[in-house]
Each structure stands twice: as structure tokens, then as C-alpha cells.
Amino acid sequence: MAVLELRGITKHFGAIEALKGVDMRLESGEVLGLMGDNGAGKSTLVKIIAGNFPPSSGEILIDGVPQHFHKPLDARACGIEVVYQDLALCDNLSAGENVYLGRELRRRWGPISLVDFPRIFERAAELFKELKSETRPRDLVRQMSGGQRQAVAIARTRLSDPKFVLMDEPTAAISVRQVAEVLDLIRRLRDTGHAVMLISHRMPDVFAVSTRIMVLRRGTKVADKPIRDTSPEEVTGLITGAIASA
Amino acid sequence: MQSTRPIQTSVAIEDVTRLEERGPLARIVASQPFWVTVAVGLICVATAWYEPDTFPTRDNFFNITRNFAPIGIMAMGMIAVILTRGIDLSVGSMMALVGIATARLLEAGMPWWVGVSAGLGIGLLAGAVNGALVAYVNLPPFVVTLGTLSIYRSLAVVLSENRIIYDFGPGGDVFKEIGGGQVGFPWFDGGTFYLSHQFLVLVVLTCVFGFVFRWVPWGRYLYAIGGNEQAARLTGIPVDRIKLQAYMVCGLTTAIAALMLTGYNGSASNGMGRTWELYVIAAAVIGGTNLMGGEGGAYGGFIGAALIFLIRNSLIMFGVEANWYDLFVGLFIIFAVLLERIRGRTRG
Ligand SMILES: Nc1ncnc2c1ncn2[C@@H]1O[C@H](COP(=O)(O)OP(=O)(O)O)[C@@H](O)[C@H]1O
Ligand SMILES: [Mg+2]
């Protein structure tokens, strides 16, 4: 059974039709590379799956059960973790606090519960180490490089054991070595039976880890096929419209 | 939906080397409240040197701390609001509304605790109106609270029937003691050192708010919302509810200040707190609270309030006409924001 299934998802923003009836299935152990030109509707699709806003019409099924997400927490409760394209970080807080934002580790102090900073920093440091990032948990995100910010955003998905991880442009702002780490992480997720959706403009990254590729063009799905049945040339043609569909 | 942020394309070497964790001492010295504290110290020394007989006295200390206490108390709630990137311009009018409403109840013969509870309740309610309009109707805080500034003042005037209320009825004695009382502490020379209830409440509230801002999840969420509201929402923080609560807390601290000041004055007038929003916001900003949200702290509000009232006290001692006072407050606000700008630039 599909971990995630979308049926006829559409989304309007006023007159703009960002998604025009998208169907999609994703099984565990799959890495779906989602590609498409700017404005094709990739981020919109991610935000619908993540519960940021509802689709204008269409259905989302998790493990075969229809779900209506009213807020991001609903999606997270269904085992969906997201790395947003804009990373969704608070510049004025430390890296560690950002990782745990909204699900702080707490400790009781009499009748009140307090943020357990020592444990947050300790655990965040472990996560950063796992990602081979030199991000220090106590540093403010404001002072960080693109790669360090990215590590913070990705570390968040490691807090729970999600069924499904969505990554919107996770390698857009980082160095070559760190790209390799992110791709390794995606492979690890795949091998441990997670489902991953990777959005990227970088063809080599997508081909390095994906099992399947889906292409969106102006809100419509124009291709959805196993990676071995396609090529970077074909995908490029599909993105630009030189090839109508495949 | 998507905020744009300049994204660096790779990790430069100085990104890694520049970011040594700064020790606690270095952080304190780099903070605005530290420098305001230094300024307060210097002004005290200068004024004490100029006026050795009148300034460094227990009486004057009592007076200054009593004077800035209501502003400091209100600054606590105001800082909570400003941390979320909001503002509450209605606090001055809210004071008058709370003061008049409570005085009318006492005048009508209610016991002191009914008056006090009603006053606190009115503060919470007035704050809730601000907060609901900001958080759930999505109106800009500046506009909402500019509106309620006018509304709350008008309600206070109507409720007062244009009288100054002196008669606090049978509950008056306790009520006046709460706001006007003092506590004596034994002093080294065998004498007694008095501190006003108002100042002691400010000290307690500064500690409580400092603690909440630093350690309690609710306090941290204020910073998160001010830093990046969209991100806070995405991570599941109940942004709207917390904003509402911040405005309610601001209403509550305003009510505390209004009740104590009314008791201290022994009368309630509908002009109470007029233009005080200026002083409260000034105290917060001078103490390092960033009007753009996400930065600031409770001690900053305390020392900011101390600074603006110390300036008044010192100007009087130096023989400057009192009418010049607001000019200095204004200069300090601009100076504080300028300082923030400069520090922001060095931060990169
Ligand atoms: N919140 C929004 N309000 C209005 N239009 C939007 C919003 N989000 C996306 N769009 C529009 O929807 C289309 C798809 O955008 P997006 O999903 O961000 O594309 P992609 O991520 O593939 O570059 C674009 O035309 C964009 O302008
Ligand atoms: Mg996008």
C-alpha cells in the first residue's frame, strides 16, 4: 500500500492555478525526485502535503486513509517531516533551539515545565555531527552560512522517526561536501524503509539518489517513471516543454 | 508565503572561524542593558557629586524608585508584546480605564478585593480585545491599539462622569495601602531603609518575566514569533493564541500599575496615564528591546525605566526646567535605536 497517495490535487491562488489535478503514489523505500521549472508548482505541492494549506480540491491518503490536514502539526502526526525551501528558521534563536522549535525538550521545575537547554544543545550537537556539519548548537542562526542553516533544517527531520520526508531544495545553498552528506542521508532514509520526496534543480543529485522521477510543468504532471527508464536529457526536455510528456 | 532571504552559496572559511562561542561575560558586556546600567551609574555619581546633600539620600532613592516603578511594571507586559513584533499604544488609556472603574466600584462601597479583581479583569479584557484583533482578525497592532487608545480613554472619561474620584469607600484604606505602602529594611547605621510596594512589585515582576522569557516555552515562543512568525507557525507553535496572551499579559501589568498608582495617589482621574505609552515604550526600547521583534529582555525594561526617570530627577536637580524633559526622553529613544542599528551592522 502506498505511504502517500494524492488524487486529483488542485490549488488556486486567486486567478493563478498552481496545481491542475495532480495524482501521485509513493511507497516506502522509494525516493521520488520531483522536478520542474520555477513556478511549476513544486513548493505548492509540498506545502499541501505538509498541511500548510488545504488543496482547492482532491484527496490526500496516508496509508490508504484519507486525511484532512488543517495545520502542519496534523501532517507531522501522520509521520510527515518537511525541509522547506525557505528553511523556516528563526534567525534570532540558536541553532539548537531552532532544531527543537515547537517540540522543545522539557524538564519539570516544581509545577512548571522549562525548556531543557542543556539536553537540547547536547542532542542537537549529535544530530549535527551525524550530518557532518560543523554547526554549533549554541550559535545564533543569524550568524550562520547557508550550509549551516540547511543542516539545522534537516536536523529537524531527525527528531522523530517519520514515515515520509519531504525536502524542498535541500541542496540549493550548500557546499559540495555537504551535498554528499545530504544525499547520503537520503540513501540511509531510503534503505531504512522511509519514503522521501526530493525537490531539486540539480539533475546529478536527483539522479544519484532517486528511484523514480516525476516532472511538473505549469501545474500538471507530465512524467512519472522509474529512474532507469529515463535520462537527464529526457527530463530536461520534459521540464522545458521540448518533450510534451513521457 | 515564502520569505526571501539572501542565501550564501557556500561556506567561507571565516564563517567557521568567526563564530567562536562568546562567554557569558562577553555577551553581557555587548548587551544594551549593560550600557544603560553603566549610564545609570554614571548619572547617579554625577548627580551625587553635584548635589551631595539631596541626591544620595534614602528619601530620594525611595522617590526615584517609586516614580519609575509603574513604568517599569508596564514595560514588562509591553516587552512581551514587542517581542512578538507587536506594539500596544493603548496602555496609557487602559491605565485610566482600570483606575476609574476600580475607583467607582470602591466608591460604591465594594470591598477592596472586589475592586482589585475587577481592575485586573478589566486590564485582561482590554488586552484581550487588542490581542484578538491583532491575532485573529490580522489587523496591524499599531492601528488596533491606536484605536483602543482612543476608545479606552473615552470609556474612562464617560465612566468618571468627569469627576476626580477621592472617596474609595470602606475598602479605601486597604486599597491605598497596597499601592502607597512601603516596607522598611534595617540599615547598617541602625536606621531603616524604605522601599515602596510599587518598587518591590517591579523587582518581583522583573525576576518573574526574566525567568519566563529565558526558560519557559511560552517565553521562548514570543522570541520565535518575533524572529520569524511563518517559521513558528510551521513548527506548530500556536502563534495566534500566544499573541493574544501577550496582549493580555500587557493588559495585566498595566492594570497592576494602574491599581497601585491609584492607591498611591489616593484619587482617580480620567487623565491618568496620558502619554505614558511613550514612557513605557521608551523604557523597553532604551533597555534593548528591538521594535522589530525577537530581541529584548525584562531587565532591560527595568533599567530603561530607571534611566528615563533618573534623567528627570537629575534635570530637576541641575535646575533644568521640567518642560525640557520629554525632549530628553525622545532623544534617548532615538539614540537607543541608533545604537541598536550600529550594533546590528557590526553583527553583519
Ligand atoms: N501563497 C501564494 N499565493 C499566491 N500565489 C502563489 C502562492 N504560492 C505559490 N504561488 C504561485 O503558484 C505557482 C507555483 O509556485 P511554486 O509552487 O512556488 O513553484 P515552484 O516551487 O515549482 O517554483 C507560481 O505561479 C506562484 O507564483
Ligand atoms: Mg519552490
XYZ file of C-alpha atoms and ligand atoms in Angstrom:
622
model
C 0.000 0.000 0.000
C 1.192 3.488 -0.758
C 2.528 5.512 2.184
C 1.229 8.594 0.451
C -1.304 8.903 -2.300
C -2.587 12.080 -3.897
C -5.725 12.073 -6.038
C -6.628 14.960 -8.303
C -4.949 17.669 -6.236
C -5.658 21.194 -7.480
C -4.742 24.532 -5.960
C -5.834 28.040 -6.919
C -4.326 31.256 -5.618
C -6.945 33.689 -6.827
C -6.685 33.525 -10.599
C -3.468 31.518 -10.555
C -3.911 27.785 -10.964
C -0.774 26.451 -9.316
C -1.776 22.764 -9.491
C -4.176 21.323 -12.039
C -5.147 17.884 -10.817
C -2.035 16.012 -9.705
C -2.111 12.272 -8.912
C 0.794 10.637 -7.152
C 1.721 7.489 -5.235
C 4.715 6.946 -3.026
C 5.754 3.656 -1.396
C 8.164 3.238 1.484
C 11.744 2.713 0.381
C 11.158 4.994 -2.593
C 12.894 8.280 -3.305
C 10.806 10.383 -5.634
C 12.690 13.127 -7.429
C 10.275 15.964 -8.186
C 11.488 18.319 -10.875
C 10.066 21.268 -12.743
C 10.817 24.822 -13.739
C 10.342 27.778 -11.392
C 6.650 28.262 -10.749
C 5.754 24.717 -11.839
C 4.012 24.160 -8.502
C 6.572 22.020 -6.632
C 6.616 24.046 -3.414
C 2.848 24.350 -3.522
C 2.569 20.563 -3.664
C 4.966 20.230 -0.735
C 3.011 22.737 1.326
C -0.249 20.922 0.678
C 1.211 17.587 1.750
C 2.763 19.281 4.794
C -0.550 20.755 5.902
C 0.325 24.439 5.393
C -2.811 24.981 3.384
C -5.530 22.669 2.068
C -5.835 21.797 -1.626
C -8.662 23.513 -3.540
C -9.858 20.026 -4.415
C -8.525 16.484 -4.347
C -7.647 13.918 -1.733
C -4.615 13.064 0.384
C -4.358 9.478 1.621
C -1.817 8.306 4.159
C -1.512 4.518 4.333
C -4.738 4.368 2.380
C -6.682 6.562 4.803
C -8.000 9.948 3.588
C -6.593 12.802 5.677
C -7.528 16.451 6.024
C -4.629 18.485 7.337
C -5.604 21.776 8.936
C -2.159 22.647 10.201
C 1.432 21.416 9.904
C 1.125 19.516 13.182
C -1.590 17.305 11.668
C 0.786 16.238 8.914
C 3.593 15.682 11.384
C 1.297 13.498 13.460
C 0.901 11.333 10.347
C 4.666 10.887 10.163
C 5.465 13.590 7.596
C 8.580 15.728 8.087
C 9.474 18.651 5.839
C 12.538 20.666 4.944
C 11.105 23.870 3.494
C 12.730 25.709 0.645
C 12.973 28.865 2.763
C 14.148 26.641 5.647
C 11.717 28.239 8.129
C 14.298 29.229 10.738
C 14.224 31.919 13.419
C 17.364 33.998 12.936
C 17.291 35.328 16.464
C 17.438 31.908 18.132
C 20.272 29.433 18.489
C 20.721 26.514 16.117
C 19.786 24.035 18.832
C 16.611 25.884 19.723
C 15.663 26.043 16.062
C 16.040 22.299 15.686
C 13.664 21.718 18.580
C 11.341 24.638 17.878
C 7.776 23.670 18.683
C 8.830 20.409 20.344
C 11.288 21.566 22.960
C 12.744 19.025 25.321
C 11.428 19.996 28.717
C 12.191 19.392 32.311
C 9.946 19.924 35.256
C 10.795 22.504 37.864
C 8.208 22.282 40.575
C 4.829 22.925 38.993
C 6.176 24.455 35.767
C 7.915 22.901 32.814
C 11.019 24.594 31.476
C 12.980 24.341 28.253
C 15.806 21.885 28.848
C 18.575 23.804 27.088
C 21.485 21.553 28.112
C 19.806 18.491 26.641
C 18.663 20.375 23.536
C 22.206 21.550 22.834
C 23.630 18.119 23.517
C 21.180 16.304 21.248
C 21.426 18.957 18.536
C 25.219 18.621 18.590
C 24.831 14.875 17.995
C 22.473 15.483 15.088
C 24.854 17.993 13.507
C 27.702 15.536 13.908
C 25.633 12.861 12.229
C 25.136 15.268 9.326
C 28.875 16.000 9.316
C 28.120 19.688 9.763
C 30.317 21.913 11.905
C 27.238 23.798 13.084
C 27.480 24.650 16.769
C 24.192 24.333 18.606
C 24.650 27.491 20.693
C 25.379 29.822 17.769
C 22.629 32.100 16.574
C 21.226 31.142 13.188
C 21.651 34.797 12.148
C 25.417 34.287 12.090
C 25.331 31.115 10.046
C 26.244 30.224 6.492
C 23.787 28.695 4.056
C 25.136 25.217 4.707
C 24.806 25.510 8.443
C 21.232 26.755 8.108
C 20.485 23.826 5.889
C 21.894 21.448 8.489
C 19.593 22.962 11.100
C 16.557 22.496 8.867
C 17.497 18.915 8.022
C 18.335 18.041 11.640
C 14.698 18.791 12.484
C 13.519 15.851 10.397
C 15.704 13.549 12.510
C 13.871 14.250 15.772
C 11.098 11.814 15.135
C 11.141 8.672 13.033
C 8.974 9.903 10.165
C 7.433 7.653 7.542
C 7.886 10.255 4.906
C 10.374 13.091 4.429
C 9.790 15.981 2.035
C 12.826 18.023 1.042
C 12.292 21.206 -0.962
C 15.618 22.217 -2.491
C 17.743 20.848 0.371
C 20.987 21.198 -1.556
C 20.468 24.618 -3.103
C 22.681 26.570 -0.723
C 25.388 24.216 0.401
C 28.914 23.168 -0.414
C 29.842 20.104 -2.427
C 30.927 18.102 0.599
C 27.679 18.865 2.394
C 25.635 17.924 -0.654
C 27.242 14.494 -0.422
C 26.161 14.267 3.224
C 22.590 15.166 2.420
C 22.473 12.642 -0.399
C 23.920 10.016 1.964
C 21.210 10.823 4.448
C 18.564 10.388 1.781
C 20.018 6.988 0.865
C 20.020 5.991 4.536
C 16.382 7.013 4.810
C 15.552 5.002 1.721
C 17.402 1.912 2.963
C 15.636 2.037 6.320
C 12.266 1.913 4.609
C 11.363 5.604 4.621
C 9.733 7.340 1.708
C 11.436 10.527 0.525
C 10.387 13.233 -1.872
C 13.331 15.267 -3.114
C 12.816 18.524 -4.952
C 15.908 19.844 -6.621
C 17.096 21.738 -9.636
C 20.322 19.802 -9.613
C 19.982 16.979 -12.077
C 23.014 14.977 -10.793
C 21.659 14.969 -7.233
C 18.270 13.760 -8.341
C 19.728 11.008 -10.479
C 22.152 9.993 -7.715
C 19.508 9.066 -5.154
C 16.046 8.869 -6.742
C 14.257 5.646 -7.566
C 11.565 7.479 -9.502
C 11.215 10.838 -11.176
C 8.167 12.999 -11.540
C 8.071 16.191 -13.593
C 5.626 19.046 -13.114
C 5.059 21.651 -15.780
C 2.774 24.597 -15.075
C 0.789 22.688 -12.501
C 0.396 19.487 -14.486
C 2.231 16.208 -14.074
C 3.935 15.449 -17.389
C 6.023 12.435 -16.362
C 6.266 9.866 -13.574
C 8.586 6.950 -14.238
C 11.363 4.813 -12.715
C 14.759 6.416 -12.880
C 16.213 3.598 -15.018
C 13.667 4.315 -17.757
C 14.690 7.924 -18.228
C 17.728 10.123 -18.691
C 18.821 13.634 -17.779
C 18.253 14.642 -21.401
C 14.677 13.432 -21.377
C 13.950 15.081 -18.028
C 15.397 18.373 -19.255
C 13.140 18.183 -22.289
C 10.138 17.471 -20.089
C 10.888 20.387 -17.789
C 11.270 22.885 -20.603
C 8.394 21.516 -22.654
C 10.571 20.376 -25.569
C 9.093 16.948 -24.835
C 5.353 17.165 -24.185
C 5.058 14.191 -21.829
C 6.508 10.771 -21.104
C 4.249 32.842 1.660
C 7.926 32.417 1.050
C 10.156 34.959 2.671
C 13.180 35.902 0.717
C 16.455 35.717 2.456
C 19.863 36.111 0.944
C 21.356 32.657 0.914
C 25.082 32.222 0.802
C 26.159 29.810 -1.813
C 28.974 28.119 0.024
C 30.750 28.035 3.342
C 33.506 30.596 3.538
C 36.377 29.911 5.909
C 35.544 32.925 8.092
C 32.073 31.513 8.643
C 33.701 28.742 10.559
C 36.397 30.706 12.343
C 34.398 33.824 13.197
C 31.822 32.064 15.262
C 33.655 31.245 18.457
C 31.085 30.927 21.150
C 31.229 34.024 23.272
C 31.378 33.557 27.010
C 28.617 34.850 29.256
C 30.694 37.839 30.333
C 31.412 38.922 26.759
C 27.721 38.623 25.936
C 26.695 40.771 28.881
C 29.223 43.465 28.047
C 27.971 43.505 24.437
C 24.358 43.975 25.510
C 22.436 47.215 25.612
C 21.092 46.810 29.189
C 24.675 46.649 30.380
C 25.499 50.028 28.886
C 22.264 51.548 30.126
C 23.191 50.295 33.592
C 26.570 51.973 33.218
C 24.810 55.184 32.154
C 22.509 54.998 35.173
C 25.549 54.540 37.399
C 27.347 57.499 35.857
C 24.313 59.776 36.142
C 23.955 58.784 39.805
C 27.606 59.531 40.502
C 27.487 62.851 38.663
C 24.302 63.997 40.362
C 25.505 62.829 43.770
C 28.685 64.836 43.269
C 26.726 67.926 42.200
C 24.051 67.607 44.894
C 25.660 65.683 47.768
C 23.003 66.738 50.296
C 19.817 65.943 48.403
C 20.591 63.275 45.809
C 22.322 60.395 47.588
C 19.699 60.143 50.297
C 17.357 57.372 51.304
C 14.401 59.660 50.672
C 15.472 60.415 47.155
C 16.189 56.767 46.433
C 12.711 55.934 47.697
C 11.203 58.622 45.481
C 13.035 57.746 42.288
C 12.380 54.024 42.584
C 8.739 54.712 43.447
C 8.490 57.040 40.469
C 9.734 54.692 37.802
C 8.095 51.568 39.200
C 4.738 51.868 37.362
C 6.509 52.457 34.051
C 8.777 49.500 34.719
C 5.846 47.261 35.640
C 4.039 48.180 32.430
C 7.233 47.727 30.428
C 7.241 44.015 31.340
C 3.975 43.352 29.517
C 4.923 45.757 26.738
C 8.158 43.829 26.147
C 6.204 40.577 25.832
C 4.116 42.249 23.117
C 7.065 43.865 21.342
C 8.945 40.538 21.323
C 6.182 39.171 19.066
C 6.777 42.144 16.792
C 3.691 43.895 18.119
C 3.107 47.155 19.966
C 0.496 48.347 22.442
C -0.195 52.068 22.248
C -3.291 51.812 24.427
C -1.569 51.202 27.786
C -1.887 54.817 28.968
C -5.615 54.895 28.302
C -6.005 51.441 29.755
C -4.500 52.744 32.994
C -7.162 55.412 33.246
C -9.925 52.936 32.468
C -8.721 50.495 35.133
C -8.162 53.284 37.660
C -11.569 54.914 37.141
C -13.523 51.656 37.004
C -11.908 50.397 40.194
C -12.401 53.719 41.963
C -16.074 53.781 41.022
C -16.572 50.297 42.404
C -14.824 51.218 45.655
C -16.781 54.458 45.829
C -19.957 52.405 45.552
C -18.917 50.549 48.695
C -17.337 47.406 47.273
C -14.636 45.727 49.358
C -11.059 46.292 48.225
C -10.616 42.820 46.794
C -13.623 43.200 44.538
C -12.211 46.464 43.221
C -8.760 44.977 42.686
C -10.082 41.828 40.993
C -12.328 43.895 38.753
C -9.419 46.173 37.854
C -7.181 43.245 36.938
C -10.053 41.683 34.995
C -10.621 44.890 33.033
C -6.916 45.018 32.190
C -7.011 41.426 30.943
C -10.145 42.099 28.943
C -8.814 45.303 27.401
C -5.639 43.432 26.465
C -7.697 40.554 25.068
C -9.568 42.943 22.775
C -6.251 44.247 21.411
C -4.843 40.743 21.116
C -7.875 39.222 19.438
C -7.962 41.934 16.792
C -4.256 41.523 16.133
C -4.009 37.732 16.263
C -7.333 36.537 14.897
C -8.540 39.411 12.707
C -4.997 40.050 11.482
C -5.093 43.819 11.860
C -1.819 45.702 12.322
C -1.038 46.170 16.054
C -0.212 49.842 15.569
C -3.648 50.598 14.138
C -5.599 48.404 16.544
C -4.027 49.876 19.652
C -4.183 53.415 18.281
C -7.918 52.803 18.042
C -8.224 51.371 21.530
C -6.030 54.208 22.863
C -8.894 56.462 21.920
C -11.652 54.033 22.945
C -10.298 53.183 26.402
C -9.680 56.857 27.194
C -13.174 57.719 26.144
C -14.644 54.931 28.287
C -12.614 56.199 31.248
C -13.920 59.742 30.749
C -17.523 58.591 30.438
C -17.210 56.300 33.441
C -15.692 59.064 35.551
C -18.554 61.491 34.764
C -15.733 63.992 34.536
C -15.041 63.867 38.240
C -11.888 63.112 40.124
C -12.774 60.299 42.482
C -11.386 60.683 46.011
C -13.803 58.594 48.011
C -12.699 54.975 47.971
C -15.361 53.869 50.447
C -14.823 51.282 53.174
C -12.227 49.376 51.114
C -10.168 52.538 50.644
C -7.704 52.047 53.470
C -6.509 48.652 52.291
C -6.535 49.796 48.670
C -4.415 52.842 49.436
C -2.016 50.758 51.499
C -1.477 48.275 48.648
C -0.345 50.954 46.229
C 1.016 53.565 48.608
C 2.590 51.392 51.267
C 6.234 50.793 51.959
C 8.428 48.177 53.535
C 11.277 49.078 55.869
C 14.551 47.216 55.865
C 17.063 47.608 58.699
C 20.080 49.587 57.522
C 23.735 49.435 58.611
C 23.634 52.649 60.636
C 20.746 51.312 62.712
C 18.198 53.305 60.738
C 15.576 51.982 58.362
C 15.662 51.861 54.610
C 12.241 52.147 52.998
C 11.161 50.799 49.653
C 7.741 51.357 48.126
C 5.366 48.487 47.444
C 5.376 49.634 43.832
C 9.119 49.221 43.511
C 9.089 45.833 45.238
C 6.398 44.626 42.860
C 8.534 45.840 39.968
C 11.537 43.893 41.288
C 9.476 40.721 41.663
C 7.899 41.119 38.205
C 11.278 41.762 36.602
C 12.543 38.476 38.050
C 9.396 36.598 37.030
C 9.391 37.958 33.480
C 13.132 37.499 33.131
C 12.683 33.878 34.106
C 9.704 33.315 31.822
C 11.389 34.963 28.826
C 14.505 32.861 29.292
C 13.353 29.442 30.440
C 9.646 28.869 29.901
C 8.470 27.584 26.497
C 5.822 30.320 26.329
C 8.533 32.960 26.675
C 10.717 31.358 24.020
C 7.751 31.268 21.647
C 7.492 35.069 21.940
C 11.025 35.296 20.559
C 10.332 32.703 17.870
C 7.244 34.574 16.687
C 9.151 37.862 16.576
C 12.058 36.217 14.766
C 10.065 34.500 12.028
C 6.337 34.195 12.531
C 5.901 31.956 9.499
C 8.544 29.530 10.746
C 6.990 29.498 14.197
C 3.671 28.590 12.639
C 5.201 25.822 10.519
C 6.805 24.188 13.533
C 3.425 24.004 15.227
C 3.732 26.840 17.737
C 0.203 28.162 18.446
C 1.141 31.615 17.198
C -2.282 33.253 17.372
C -3.010 32.079 20.883
C 0.363 33.231 22.147
C -0.023 36.662 20.578
C -3.423 37.010 22.234
C -1.906 36.012 25.549
C 0.950 38.515 25.155
C -1.523 41.387 24.806
C -3.466 40.067 27.788
C -0.291 39.981 29.866
C 0.356 43.573 28.781
C -3.164 44.468 29.945
C -2.499 42.725 33.243
C 0.755 44.537 34.026
C -0.904 47.789 33.019
C -3.739 47.064 35.442
C -1.279 46.275 38.239
C 0.476 49.605 37.659
C -2.845 51.471 37.418
C -4.234 49.974 40.639
C -1.097 50.695 42.617
C -0.743 54.213 41.306
C -4.406 54.984 42.006
C -3.978 53.719 45.561
C -0.790 55.723 45.977
C -2.386 58.912 44.636
C -5.494 58.388 46.740
C -7.564 59.557 43.802
C -8.510 58.518 40.299
C -8.691 60.933 37.402
C -9.531 60.219 33.797
C -6.311 61.912 32.690
C -4.210 59.231 34.335
C -1.513 57.700 32.143
C -1.900 60.206 29.319
C 1.187 59.891 27.031
C 2.560 57.163 29.256
C 2.658 54.804 26.297
C 5.601 56.961 25.272
C 7.487 56.289 28.504
C 6.663 52.590 28.584
C 7.793 52.004 25.016
C 10.815 54.212 25.660
C 11.774 52.127 28.692
C 11.553 48.936 26.631
C 13.462 50.311 23.659
C 16.153 52.039 25.694
C 16.597 48.745 27.544
C 17.439 46.983 24.284
C 14.082 45.626 23.162
C 14.005 45.644 19.379
C 10.811 47.093 17.901
C 11.209 44.667 15.008
C 10.581 41.831 17.437
C 12.510 38.850 18.732
C 15.038 40.692 20.863
C 14.941 42.118 24.347
C 14.593 41.184 27.978
C 12.953 42.017 31.273
C 15.966 43.587 32.969
C 16.267 45.970 30.019
C 12.758 47.264 30.755
C 13.645 47.740 34.405
C 16.837 49.656 33.774
C 15.310 51.559 30.849
C 12.516 52.813 33.123
C 15.107 53.702 35.752
C 17.128 55.686 33.233
C 14.308 57.853 31.918
C 13.136 58.758 35.400
C 16.605 59.303 36.699
C 17.120 61.775 33.885
C 14.040 63.678 35.039
C 15.221 63.683 38.616
C 18.694 64.819 37.617
C 17.445 67.529 35.284
C 15.419 68.968 38.144
C 18.441 68.832 40.402
C 20.574 70.527 37.790
C 17.925 73.242 37.636
C 16.686 72.492 34.120
C 13.095 73.479 33.524
C 10.805 70.402 33.651
C 9.329 71.207 30.244
C 12.566 70.075 28.616
C 12.110 66.589 29.987
C 10.219 64.947 27.119
C 12.814 66.269 24.721
C 15.432 64.234 26.549
C 13.227 61.129 26.590
C 12.768 61.499 22.842
C 16.491 61.914 22.276
C 17.181 58.800 24.295
C 14.719 56.751 22.259
C 16.352 57.833 19.019
C 19.782 57.268 20.488
C 18.833 53.771 21.631
C 17.503 52.802 18.215
C 20.613 54.280 16.606
C 22.772 52.217 18.934
C 20.782 49.123 18.001
C 21.331 49.917 14.339
C 25.061 50.280 14.827
C 25.296 47.038 16.785
C 23.199 45.325 14.124
C 25.667 46.465 11.494
C 28.722 45.207 13.329
C 26.889 41.928 13.775
C 26.770 41.633 9.989
N 0.924 31.812 -1.407
C 0.773 32.040 -2.720
N -0.078 32.999 -3.157
C -0.243 33.232 -4.474
N 0.396 32.565 -5.443
C 1.265 31.597 -5.077
C 1.495 31.285 -3.700
N 2.405 30.281 -3.632
C 2.714 29.978 -4.912
N 2.038 30.765 -5.785
C 2.103 30.698 -7.248
O 1.887 29.345 -7.611
C 2.751 28.985 -8.673
C 3.607 27.812 -8.259
O 4.570 28.224 -7.296
P 5.547 27.256 -6.523
O 4.764 26.087 -6.036
O 6.305 28.037 -5.523
O 6.522 26.786 -7.699
P 7.941 26.065 -7.626
O 8.238 25.688 -6.208
O 7.781 24.878 -8.519
O 8.948 27.013 -8.175
C 3.551 30.229 -9.023
O 2.917 30.876 -10.098
C 3.473 31.060 -7.783
O 3.542 32.426 -8.094
Mg 9.844 26.143 -4.956
